[in-house]
Amino acid sequence: MKNYYSLVRIFILFSFIILFSLSLTCVTSADFGDIREAIADTDPGKTITLQNTTYVGNGSQIPITKSITIQGPNGQYATLDAKGESRIIKTGNNTVVTFRRIIFKNGFLEGTGAGSAIRAGGQVIIENCTFLNNQGESGTAVFLSPDADNSRINNCIFKGNKGIYAGEDDWVEGAAIDVHA
């Protein structure tokens, strides 16, 4: 009888361990709010590693006002999908923000306003990222403002990005990248 209870306890413990580990690995989607929260909880100079999943937008952009790195997991990509409802990322002035292994897709701005995927107010370093189907005025994938000096974009893919609105200057400039730095 004593062995029976020991086996039951081991079985229950083993079941809890399996259920707990499944709950850690079965995340199938997330949203921009999760990224906003991670940014708020991260000190300047630190790195946020996103999951290999799609983070969906909720109609408002992700503001970044401190120098940080946001990246997909090693050897994999995180996807940020604005669903055609908003810009994806806007970085503040006097920041250095690094993006690695991220797919930015379906960023959208109606009318004037550049940078549907990323509007860089400060320096950005963008490595091994993909920009898909972003639409807006100018620099629909990446807009580098005058304060975005020394920004770098390395080994990235740009596909299906469209400048579809003329800005205040009556020009549509750079469907992929618009540089004013």
mmCIF file of C-alpha atoms in Angstrom:
data_model
loop_
_atom_site.group_PDB
_atom_site.id
_atom_site.type_symbol
_atom_site.label_atom_id
_atom_site.label_comp_id
_atom_site.label_asym_id
_atom_site.label_seq_id
_atom_site.Cartn_x
_atom_site.Cartn_y
_atom_site.Cartn_z
ATOM 1 C CA MET A 1 0.000 0.000 0.000
ATOM 2 C CA LYS A 2 2.848 2.333 0.862
ATOM 3 C CA ASN A 3 4.376 1.775 -2.588
ATOM 4 C CA TYR A 4 1.027 2.539 -4.194
ATOM 5 C CA TYR A 5 0.820 5.983 -2.515
ATOM 6 C CA SER A 6 4.430 6.713 -3.458
ATOM 7 C CA LEU A 7 3.662 5.903 -7.091
ATOM 8 C CA VAL A 8 0.553 8.103 -7.042
ATOM 9 C CA ARG A 9 2.563 11.013 -5.608
ATOM 10 C CA ILE A 10 5.269 10.582 -8.235
ATOM 11 C CA PHE A 11 2.624 10.441 -10.975
ATOM 12 C CA ILE A 12 0.934 13.628 -9.731
ATOM 13 C CA LEU A 13 4.259 15.438 -9.406
ATOM 14 C CA PHE A 14 5.311 14.318 -12.875
ATOM 15 C CA SER A 15 1.953 15.476 -14.309
ATOM 16 C CA PHE A 16 2.369 18.949 -12.775
ATOM 17 C CA ILE A 17 5.896 19.223 -14.173
ATOM 18 C CA ILE A 18 4.691 18.340 -17.674
ATOM 19 C CA LEU A 19 1.741 20.752 -17.508
ATOM 20 C CA PHE A 20 3.979 23.546 -16.207
ATOM 21 C CA SER A 21 6.578 23.060 -18.955
ATOM 22 C CA LEU A 22 3.857 22.966 -21.642
ATOM 23 C CA SER A 23 2.490 26.268 -20.388
ATOM 24 C CA LEU A 24 5.927 27.831 -20.869
ATOM 25 C CA THR A 25 6.395 26.694 -24.463
ATOM 26 C CA CYS A 26 2.913 26.921 -25.990
ATOM 27 C CA VAL A 27 2.608 30.688 -26.428
ATOM 28 C CA THR A 28 1.206 31.141 -29.917
ATOM 29 C CA SER A 29 0.575 34.872 -30.070
ATOM 30 C CA ALA A 30 1.067 38.104 -28.193
ATOM 31 C CA ASP A 31 0.411 41.800 -28.767
ATOM 32 C CA PHE A 32 2.133 45.186 -28.852
ATOM 33 C CA GLY A 33 1.109 45.738 -25.217
ATOM 34 C CA ASP A 34 3.469 42.932 -24.173
ATOM 35 C CA ILE A 35 6.337 44.738 -25.901
ATOM 36 C CA ARG A 36 5.380 48.105 -24.363
ATOM 37 C CA GLU A 37 5.403 46.451 -20.929
ATOM 38 C CA ALA A 38 8.804 44.823 -21.555
ATOM 39 C CA ILE A 39 10.233 48.198 -22.632
ATOM 40 C CA ALA A 40 8.862 49.893 -19.503
ATOM 41 C CA ASP A 41 10.463 47.201 -17.313
ATOM 42 C CA THR A 42 13.870 47.323 -19.059
ATOM 43 C CA ASP A 43 16.744 49.559 -18.024
ATOM 44 C CA PRO A 44 18.566 51.610 -20.685
ATOM 45 C CA GLY A 45 21.345 49.684 -22.380
ATOM 46 C CA LYS A 46 19.674 46.297 -21.838
ATOM 47 C CA THR A 47 18.306 43.783 -24.355
ATOM 48 C CA ILE A 48 14.753 42.509 -24.793
ATOM 49 C CA THR A 49 14.560 39.145 -26.568
ATOM 50 C CA LEU A 50 11.133 38.520 -28.052
ATOM 51 C CA GLN A 51 9.632 35.092 -28.646
ATOM 52 C CA ASN A 52 9.470 33.386 -32.021
ATOM 53 C CA THR A 53 5.845 34.423 -32.457
ATOM 54 C CA THR A 54 3.678 37.166 -33.977
ATOM 55 C CA TYR A 55 2.949 40.225 -31.849
ATOM 56 C CA VAL A 56 -0.173 41.907 -33.220
ATOM 57 C CA GLY A 57 -0.972 45.594 -33.081
ATOM 58 C CA ASN A 58 -3.942 47.155 -31.362
ATOM 59 C CA GLY A 59 -4.162 50.394 -33.330
ATOM 60 C CA SER A 60 -1.346 52.294 -31.623
ATOM 61 C CA GLN A 61 2.410 52.347 -32.092
ATOM 62 C CA ILE A 62 5.122 51.157 -29.712
ATOM 63 C CA PRO A 63 7.044 54.183 -28.380
ATOM 64 C CA ILE A 64 10.676 53.728 -27.346
ATOM 65 C CA THR A 65 12.206 56.561 -25.319
ATOM 66 C CA LYS A 66 15.398 54.914 -24.052
ATOM 67 C CA SER A 67 18.436 53.237 -25.593
ATOM 68 C CA ILE A 68 17.785 49.472 -25.753
ATOM 69 C CA THR A 69 18.089 46.454 -28.031
ATOM 70 C CA ILE A 70 15.026 44.514 -29.179
ATOM 71 C CA GLN A 71 15.676 41.224 -30.920
ATOM 72 C CA GLY A 72 14.148 37.951 -31.991
ATOM 73 C CA PRO A 73 15.463 34.734 -30.440
ATOM 74 C CA ASN A 74 18.855 33.484 -31.584
ATOM 75 C CA GLY A 75 18.493 31.993 -35.069
ATOM 76 C CA GLN A 76 14.776 32.858 -35.257
ATOM 77 C CA TYR A 77 12.549 35.872 -35.874
ATOM 78 C CA ALA A 78 9.836 37.672 -33.958
ATOM 79 C CA THR A 79 7.095 39.278 -36.066
ATOM 80 C CA LEU A 80 5.480 42.652 -35.325
ATOM 81 C CA ASP A 81 2.223 42.937 -37.314
ATOM 82 C CA ALA A 82 0.344 46.253 -37.100
ATOM 83 C CA LYS A 83 -2.515 44.754 -39.193
ATOM 84 C CA GLY A 84 -2.666 47.959 -41.274
ATOM 85 C CA GLU A 85 -3.934 49.929 -38.249
ATOM 86 C CA SER A 86 -0.916 51.982 -37.099
ATOM 87 C CA ARG A 87 2.794 52.662 -37.230
ATOM 88 C CA ILE A 88 4.771 49.878 -35.551
ATOM 89 C CA ILE A 89 7.661 51.653 -33.738
ATOM 90 C CA LYS A 90 8.588 55.263 -32.987
ATOM 91 C CA THR A 91 11.917 55.920 -31.292
ATOM 92 C CA GLY A 92 12.631 59.061 -29.324
ATOM 93 C CA ASN A 93 15.335 61.659 -29.859
ATOM 94 C CA ASN A 94 18.688 61.081 -28.143
ATOM 95 C CA THR A 95 18.243 57.298 -28.171
ATOM 96 C CA VAL A 96 20.212 54.458 -29.726
ATOM 97 C CA VAL A 97 17.871 51.562 -30.460
ATOM 98 C CA THR A 98 19.003 48.293 -32.036
ATOM 99 C CA PHE A 99 16.669 45.866 -33.789
ATOM 100 C CA ARG A 100 17.755 42.326 -34.736
ATOM 101 C CA ARG A 101 15.884 39.414 -36.291
ATOM 102 C CA ILE A 102 12.476 41.083 -36.442
ATOM 103 C CA ILE A 103 9.866 41.037 -39.197
ATOM 104 C CA PHE A 104 8.001 44.355 -39.378
ATOM 105 C CA LYS A 105 4.802 44.029 -41.366
ATOM 106 C CA ASN A 106 1.606 45.868 -42.231
ATOM 107 C CA GLY A 107 2.555 49.196 -40.656
ATOM 108 C CA PHE A 108 0.223 51.906 -41.940
ATOM 109 C CA LEU A 109 -0.138 55.666 -41.703
ATOM 110 C CA GLU A 110 -2.921 57.492 -43.496
ATOM 111 C CA GLY A 111 -2.077 60.931 -44.869
ATOM 112 C CA THR A 112 1.154 62.630 -43.934
ATOM 113 C CA GLY A 113 3.573 61.079 -41.508
ATOM 114 C CA ALA A 114 6.631 59.086 -42.459
ATOM 115 C CA GLY A 115 7.881 55.779 -41.163
ATOM 116 C CA SER A 116 5.038 53.276 -41.048
ATOM 117 C CA ALA A 117 7.233 50.497 -39.662
ATOM 118 C CA ILE A 118 9.942 52.507 -37.869
ATOM 119 C CA ARG A 119 10.152 56.264 -37.385
ATOM 120 C CA ALA A 120 13.592 56.868 -35.909
ATOM 121 C CA GLY A 121 13.903 60.009 -33.816
ATOM 122 C CA GLY A 122 17.427 59.003 -32.774
ATOM 123 C CA GLN A 123 20.073 56.582 -33.979
ATOM 124 C CA VAL A 124 18.899 53.106 -34.988
ATOM 125 C CA ILE A 125 20.859 49.988 -35.819
ATOM 126 C CA ILE A 126 18.755 47.536 -37.802
ATOM 127 C CA GLU A 127 20.268 44.119 -38.526
ATOM 128 C CA ASN A 128 18.853 41.025 -40.205
ATOM 129 C CA CYS A 129 15.283 42.361 -40.255
ATOM 130 C CA THR A 130 12.528 42.082 -42.849
ATOM 131 C CA PHE A 131 10.030 44.797 -43.783
ATOM 132 C CA LEU A 132 6.836 43.586 -45.485
ATOM 133 C CA ASN A 133 3.839 45.462 -46.859
ATOM 134 C CA ASN A 134 4.192 48.712 -44.907
ATOM 135 C CA GLN A 135 2.285 51.689 -46.382
ATOM 136 C CA GLY A 136 2.172 55.420 -45.830
ATOM 137 C CA GLU A 137 3.729 58.666 -46.964
ATOM 138 C CA SER A 138 7.524 58.389 -47.124
ATOM 139 C CA GLY A 139 10.059 55.939 -45.825
ATOM 140 C CA THR A 140 7.250 53.512 -45.222
ATOM 141 C CA ALA A 141 9.614 50.865 -43.873
ATOM 142 C CA VAL A 142 12.153 53.154 -42.163
ATOM 143 C CA PHE A 143 12.176 56.935 -41.779
ATOM 144 C CA LEU A 144 15.377 58.432 -40.352
ATOM 145 C CA SER A 145 14.738 61.889 -38.874
ATOM 146 C CA PRO A 146 17.416 64.628 -38.851
ATOM 147 C CA ASP A 147 18.526 63.421 -35.370
ATOM 148 C CA ALA A 148 19.095 59.829 -36.531
ATOM 149 C CA ASP A 149 22.776 60.388 -37.365
ATOM 150 C CA ASN A 150 25.040 57.333 -37.629
ATOM 151 C CA SER A 151 22.134 54.943 -38.120
ATOM 152 C CA ARG A 152 22.881 51.649 -39.861
ATOM 153 C CA ILE A 153 20.719 49.169 -41.747
ATOM 154 C CA ASN A 154 22.517 45.874 -42.457
ATOM 155 C CA ASN A 155 21.414 42.675 -44.187
ATOM 156 C CA CYS A 156 17.701 43.526 -44.285
ATOM 157 C CA ILE A 157 14.947 42.602 -46.747
ATOM 158 C CA PHE A 158 12.378 45.117 -48.025
ATOM 159 C CA LYS A 159 9.370 43.745 -49.906
ATOM 160 C CA GLY A 160 5.998 45.231 -50.822
ATOM 161 C CA ASN A 161 6.477 48.568 -48.996
ATOM 162 C CA LYS A 162 4.547 51.418 -50.675
ATOM 163 C CA GLY A 163 4.647 55.175 -50.404
ATOM 164 C CA ILE A 164 1.053 56.012 -51.324
ATOM 165 C CA TYR A 165 0.500 59.511 -49.892
ATOM 166 C CA ALA A 166 2.205 62.769 -50.761
ATOM 167 C CA GLY A 167 3.577 64.574 -47.734
ATOM 168 C CA GLU A 168 3.291 68.242 -46.837
ATOM 169 C CA ASP A 169 5.905 68.928 -49.527
ATOM 170 C CA ASP A 170 3.724 67.141 -52.145
ATOM 171 C CA TRP A 171 6.346 64.406 -52.544
ATOM 172 C CA VAL A 172 6.327 60.683 -51.890
ATOM 173 C CA GLU A 173 9.900 59.814 -50.936
ATOM 174 C CA GLY A 174 11.369 56.361 -50.478
ATOM 175 C CA ALA A 175 8.910 53.507 -50.215
ATOM 176 C CA ALA A 176 11.507 51.536 -48.265
ATOM 177 C CA ILE A 177 13.814 54.087 -46.610
ATOM 178 C CA ASP A 178 13.679 57.876 -46.334
ATOM 179 C CA VAL A 179 16.791 59.493 -44.865
ATOM 180 C CA HIS A 180 16.753 63.029 -43.453
ATOM 181 C CA ALA A 181 19.693 62.483 -41.060
#
